[in-house]
Amino acid sequence: MTLTSRLKEIAHRHGFDVVRIAEASPLVDAARTMHTRLASGHLDGMPWLTHERIDLATSPQQLLEGAKSFISLGISYLGVRERPPAVPGNPRGRIARYAWGRDYHDVLKDLTIQVRDELISACAQPVRARIFVDSSPLA
């Protein structure tokens, strides 16, 4: 079994619906687009998103020196339990699916750590990894 196949098997077993791997090269087009949008005011409301943070987010070698690949994992919120039916005379607001349970940052980080640890155990050589869930140096 290839390492890619093993990774996908491990991730799916831990509940991830999406597993993608990409080369850890600079994200030149994404950086250009984000800088343009930030300068144009299209990213207002996110004061933490600065030009410096965009440079960091689009430069993998600054996040993990020697990085060769990105592994992106995703879980669909549609699999989450359905909203209970409305009860007449008992009005309530709607809450986005991602907010129905534990903080998704914590859930995804815990699951990703498990995937990382299993993947490292399956490798014949040393592995260095960093985990980001909408955060770390970017949040």
XYZ file of N, CA and C in Angstrom:
417
model
N 0.850 -1.175 0.000
C 0.000 0.000 0.000
C 0.899 1.241 0.000
N 0.584 2.208 -0.847
C 1.369 3.440 -0.894
C 1.086 4.284 0.346
N 1.981 5.215 0.627
C 1.779 6.093 1.770
C 0.525 6.950 1.578
N 0.266 7.376 0.341
C -0.944 8.153 0.051
C -2.192 7.330 0.348
N -2.204 6.084 -0.087
C -3.350 5.206 0.184
C -3.520 4.985 1.680
N -2.411 4.796 2.365
C -2.454 4.584 3.819
C -3.014 5.823 4.513
N -2.543 7.018 4.107
C -3.049 8.266 4.674
C -4.555 8.369 4.493
N -5.035 8.100 3.284
C -6.468 8.208 3.007
C -7.266 7.214 3.846
N -6.744 6.018 4.001
C -7.427 5.003 4.811
C -7.506 5.460 6.264
N -6.406 5.970 6.794
C -6.372 6.443 8.186
C -7.347 7.609 8.376
N -7.283 8.587 7.476
C -8.135 9.777 7.597
C -9.613 9.418 7.499
N -9.966 8.556 6.550
C -11.372 8.157 6.414
C -11.850 7.401 7.659
N -10.991 6.576 8.220
C -11.348 5.840 9.430
C -11.620 6.785 10.599
N -10.962 7.932 10.607
C -11.169 8.921 11.671
C -12.292 9.900 11.343
N -13.028 9.637 10.249
C -14.214 10.428 9.946
C -14.051 11.538 8.930
N -12.869 11.690 8.349
C -12.675 12.738 7.345
C -13.282 12.303 6.017
N -14.026 13.208 5.397
C -14.657 12.951 4.102
C -13.736 13.308 2.947
N -12.862 14.280 3.177
C -11.996 14.799 2.119
C -10.547 14.677 2.561
N -9.704 14.157 1.674
C -8.269 14.065 1.912
C -7.581 14.505 0.628
N -6.798 15.554 0.701
C -6.081 16.050 -0.474
C -4.633 16.310 -0.096
N -3.749 16.114 -1.062
C -2.320 16.342 -0.864
C -1.848 17.268 -1.974
N -1.049 18.264 -1.599
C -0.512 19.203 -2.586
C 0.945 19.500 -2.258
N 1.673 19.905 -3.266
C 3.066 20.296 -3.093
C 3.135 21.556 -2.234
N 4.098 21.615 -1.338
C 4.238 22.759 -0.430
C 5.074 23.867 -1.063
N 4.637 24.323 -2.218
C 5.325 25.430 -2.889
C 4.599 26.730 -2.558
N 5.266 27.876 -2.726
C 4.616 29.160 -2.427
C 3.319 29.322 -3.219
N 2.317 29.872 -2.571
C 1.002 30.074 -3.185
C 0.948 31.487 -3.768
N 1.660 31.668 -4.870
C 1.851 32.989 -5.470
C 0.526 33.610 -5.901
N -0.301 32.866 -6.622
C -1.582 33.410 -7.092
C -2.507 33.745 -5.924
N -2.553 32.873 -4.932
C -3.403 33.131 -3.765
C -2.924 34.375 -3.024
N -1.610 34.525 -2.882
C -1.068 35.707 -2.203
C -1.459 36.976 -2.949
N -1.292 36.963 -4.249
C -1.633 38.139 -5.062
C -3.117 38.490 -4.898
N -3.974 37.485 -4.994
C -5.417 37.714 -4.868
C -5.775 38.250 -3.484
N -5.218 37.650 -2.439
C -5.533 38.088 -1.078
C -5.033 39.505 -0.812
N -3.818 39.820 -1.282
C -3.295 41.184 -1.104
C -4.194 42.197 -1.812
N -4.633 41.864 -3.018
C -5.514 42.762 -3.774
C -6.835 42.958 -3.042
N -7.415 41.876 -2.568
C -8.701 41.969 -1.856
C -8.564 42.755 -0.554
N -7.476 42.531 0.161
C -7.260 43.265 1.408
C -7.108 44.758 1.123
N -6.298 45.093 0.130
C -6.078 46.502 -0.222
C -7.359 47.167 -0.717
N -8.254 46.388 -1.321
C -9.515 46.928 -1.855
C -10.615 47.010 -0.800
N -10.341 46.535 0.412
C -11.342 46.596 1.472
C -12.325 45.442 1.475
N -12.079 44.433 0.638
C -13.005 43.303 0.563
C -12.882 42.340 1.747
N -11.870 42.508 2.569
C -11.686 41.629 3.725
C -11.879 42.392 5.031
N -12.632 43.492 4.968
C -12.937 44.253 6.181
C -13.663 43.353 7.175
N -13.496 43.650 8.442
C -14.126 42.841 9.479
C -13.209 41.748 9.994
N -12.036 41.622 9.383
C -11.044 40.644 9.836
C -9.745 41.401 10.115
N -9.701 42.168 11.208
C -8.539 43.016 11.466
C -7.231 42.245 11.649
N -7.323 40.984 12.003
C -6.135 40.157 12.180
C -5.501 39.765 10.845
N -6.253 39.883 9.741
C -5.728 39.487 8.432
C -4.988 40.673 7.825
N -3.680 40.659 7.983
C -2.817 41.736 7.501
C -2.002 41.242 6.312
N -1.317 42.172 5.657
C -0.451 41.782 4.538
C 0.648 40.828 5.022
N 1.152 41.059 6.232
C 2.195 40.176 6.775
C 1.656 38.762 6.989
N 0.423 38.661 7.475
C -0.162 37.338 7.707
C -0.455 36.629 6.396
N -0.836 37.383 5.387
C -1.042 36.786 4.061
C 0.274 36.216 3.553
N 1.362 36.978 3.713
C 2.673 36.484 3.275
C 3.035 35.192 4.000
N 2.763 35.132 5.292
C 3.054 33.932 6.068
C 2.185 32.757 5.622
N 0.900 33.007 5.450
C -0.040 31.939 5.096
C 0.224 31.346 3.723
N 0.853 32.094 2.856
C 1.076 31.622 1.484
C 2.526 31.216 1.241
N 3.297 31.091 2.315
C 4.711 30.713 2.224
C 4.977 29.508 3.122
N 4.725 28.313 2.626
C 4.847 27.109 3.459
C 6.185 26.964 4.175
N 7.266 27.381 3.553
C 8.578 27.203 4.176
C 8.741 28.062 5.427
N 7.954 29.134 5.535
C 7.994 29.946 6.756
C 7.219 29.266 7.885
N 6.276 28.413 7.531
C 5.467 27.717 8.531
C 6.116 26.421 8.997
N 6.806 25.741 8.083
C 7.517 24.508 8.429
C 8.671 24.353 7.445
N 9.847 24.750 7.900
C 11.021 24.690 7.034
C 11.232 23.265 6.523
N 11.453 23.147 5.223
C 11.665 21.841 4.611
C 10.388 21.119 4.226
N 9.243 21.770 4.405
C 7.962 21.131 4.056
C 7.960 20.705 2.596
N 7.454 19.520 2.339
C 7.364 19.004 0.975
C 5.919 18.935 0.492
N 4.987 18.700 1.415
C 3.579 18.524 1.032
C 2.644 19.149 2.059
N 1.454 19.524 1.562
C 0.322 19.900 2.410
C -0.610 18.705 2.417
N -1.193 18.416 3.534
C -2.287 17.454 3.592
C -3.497 18.238 4.087
N -4.539 18.282 3.294
C -5.769 18.984 3.669
C -6.849 17.956 3.963
N -7.499 18.105 5.106
C -8.545 17.185 5.529
C -9.836 17.966 5.741
N -10.965 17.341 5.446
C -12.244 18.012 5.639
C -13.339 17.057 6.059
N -14.278 17.589 6.834
C -15.454 16.836 7.274
C -16.683 17.656 6.920
N -17.665 17.025 6.311
C -18.904 17.702 5.936
C -19.791 17.912 7.157
N -20.339 19.099 7.279
C -21.288 19.374 8.361
C -22.643 18.737 8.088
N -22.899 18.333 6.854
C -24.199 17.754 6.520
C -24.434 16.428 7.222
N -23.376 15.780 7.669
C -23.517 14.512 8.372
C -23.947 14.688 9.821
N -23.962 15.914 10.284
C -24.334 16.200 11.669
C -25.830 15.978 11.851
N -26.238 15.595 13.055
C -27.653 15.326 13.339
C -28.541 16.460 12.823
N -29.744 16.114 12.498
C -30.695 17.107 11.983
C -31.217 17.998 13.106
N -31.601 19.199 12.749
C -32.177 20.162 13.692
C -33.527 19.632 14.166
N -33.818 19.714 15.450
C -35.131 19.265 15.929
C -36.239 20.127 15.319
N -37.406 19.543 15.130
C -38.504 20.313 14.517
C -38.952 21.459 15.426
N -39.434 22.524 14.789
C -39.948 23.673 15.540
C -41.222 23.271 16.279
N -41.403 23.839 17.446
C -42.594 23.585 18.255
C -43.433 24.863 18.233
N -44.711 24.770 17.804
C -45.558 25.967 17.781
C -45.596 26.640 19.154
N -45.485 27.966 19.153
C -45.509 28.719 20.399
C -44.179 28.741 21.126
N -43.165 28.108 20.559
C -41.843 28.074 21.175
C -40.816 28.544 20.143
N -40.812 29.842 19.842
C -39.901 30.330 18.801
C -38.438 30.208 19.226
N -37.604 30.021 18.244
C -36.163 29.964 18.511
C -35.418 30.337 17.238
N -34.193 30.743 17.421
C -33.363 31.136 16.285
C -32.722 29.934 15.618
N -32.143 30.186 14.468
C -31.426 29.135 13.745
C -29.939 29.267 14.039
N -29.300 28.153 14.183
C -27.870 28.121 14.470
C -27.193 27.328 13.365
N -26.093 27.865 12.844
C -25.353 27.195 11.773
C -24.896 25.810 12.228
N -24.908 24.848 11.292
C -24.550 23.460 11.627
C -23.194 23.338 12.311
N -22.203 24.122 11.845
C -20.872 23.973 12.425
C -20.853 24.342 13.915
N -21.875 25.066 14.387
C -21.924 25.509 15.781
C -22.821 24.627 16.652
N -23.339 23.535 16.137
C -24.249 22.681 16.901
C -23.558 21.889 17.999
N -22.293 21.624 17.851
C -21.603 20.776 18.820
C -20.391 21.481 19.397
N -19.378 20.686 19.730
C -18.120 21.242 20.240
C -17.521 22.175 19.201
N -16.681 23.062 19.645
C -15.977 23.979 18.746
C -15.247 23.160 17.682
N -15.558 23.437 16.414
C -14.989 22.625 15.338
C -13.471 22.706 15.303
N -12.873 23.799 15.782
C -11.414 23.885 15.831
C -10.857 22.747 16.695
N -11.481 22.543 17.855
C -11.031 21.496 18.779
C -11.284 20.106 18.214
N -12.465 19.899 17.641
C -12.819 18.590 17.076
C -11.843 18.219 15.962
N -11.662 19.130 15.010
C -10.787 18.830 13.873
C -9.334 18.680 14.301
N -8.894 19.496 15.253
C -7.508 19.371 15.711
C -7.280 18.015 16.369
N -8.194 17.599 17.247
C -8.052 16.297 17.914
C -7.988 15.159 16.897
N -8.883 15.181 15.921
C -8.897 14.128 14.900
C -7.643 14.172 14.036
N -7.192 15.374 13.699
C -6.002 15.519 12.861
C -4.758 15.028 13.592
N -4.676 15.272 14.882
C -3.554 14.756 15.674
C -3.531 13.233 15.614
N -4.694 12.604 15.711
C -4.757 11.142 15.629
C -4.285 10.647 14.262
N -4.720 11.320 13.203
C -4.290 10.940 11.850
C -2.782 11.118 11.724
N -2.278 12.269 12.172
C -0.836 12.529 12.101
C -0.047 11.454 12.832
N -0.455 11.131 14.049
C 0.282 10.149 14.840
C 0.293 8.775 14.172
N -0.836 8.365 13.612
C -0.885 7.072 12.908
C -0.033 7.097 11.652
N -0.068 8.216 10.937
C 0.729 8.335 9.712
C 2.216 8.275 10.039
N 2.627 8.966 11.092
C 4.032 8.933 11.505
C 4.439 7.506 11.859
N 3.570 6.779 12.546
C 3.872 5.384 12.901
C 4.019 4.508 11.667
N 3.301 4.856 10.595
C 3.338 4.056 9.369
C 4.536 4.379 8.481
N 5.246 5.463 8.777
C 6.368 5.885 7.931
C 7.663 5.219 8.365
N 8.495 4.928 7.385
C 9.777 4.297 7.662
C 10.859 5.329 7.975
N 10.566 6.598 7.749
C 11.557 7.647 7.986
C 10.955 8.741 8.871
N 11.801 9.590 9.451
C 11.288 10.651 10.321
C 10.344 11.602 9.576
N 9.343 12.077 10.294
C 8.351 12.990 9.718
C 8.222 14.199 10.636
N 8.209 15.383 10.032
C 7.918 16.618 10.769
C 6.585 17.135 10.259
N 5.738 17.591 11.173
C 4.412 18.055 10.764
C 3.950 19.187 11.668
N 3.099 20.040 11.112
C 2.393 21.072 11.882
C 0.930 20.976 11.530
N 0.091 21.231 12.508
C -1.353 21.151 12.297
C -1.946 22.552 12.403
N -2.796 22.872 11.431
C -3.499 24.151 11.413
C -4.986 23.868 11.225
N -5.822 24.472 12.059
C -7.274 24.358 11.908
C -7.819 25.781 11.971
N -7.865 26.444 10.832
C -8.303 27.848 10.771
C -7.560 28.712 11.774
N -6.401 28.284 12.199
C -5.731 29.026 13.256
C -4.243 28.788 13.208
N -3.629 28.761 14.336
C -2.197 28.736 14.544
C -1.688 30.100 14.135
N -0.655 30.252 13.317
C -0.206 31.627 13.181
C -1.194 32.510 12.449
N -2.262 31.940 11.899
C -3.160 32.728 11.071
C -4.369 33.268 11.806
N -4.665 32.810 13.004
C -5.884 33.289 13.682
C -5.567 34.250 14.796
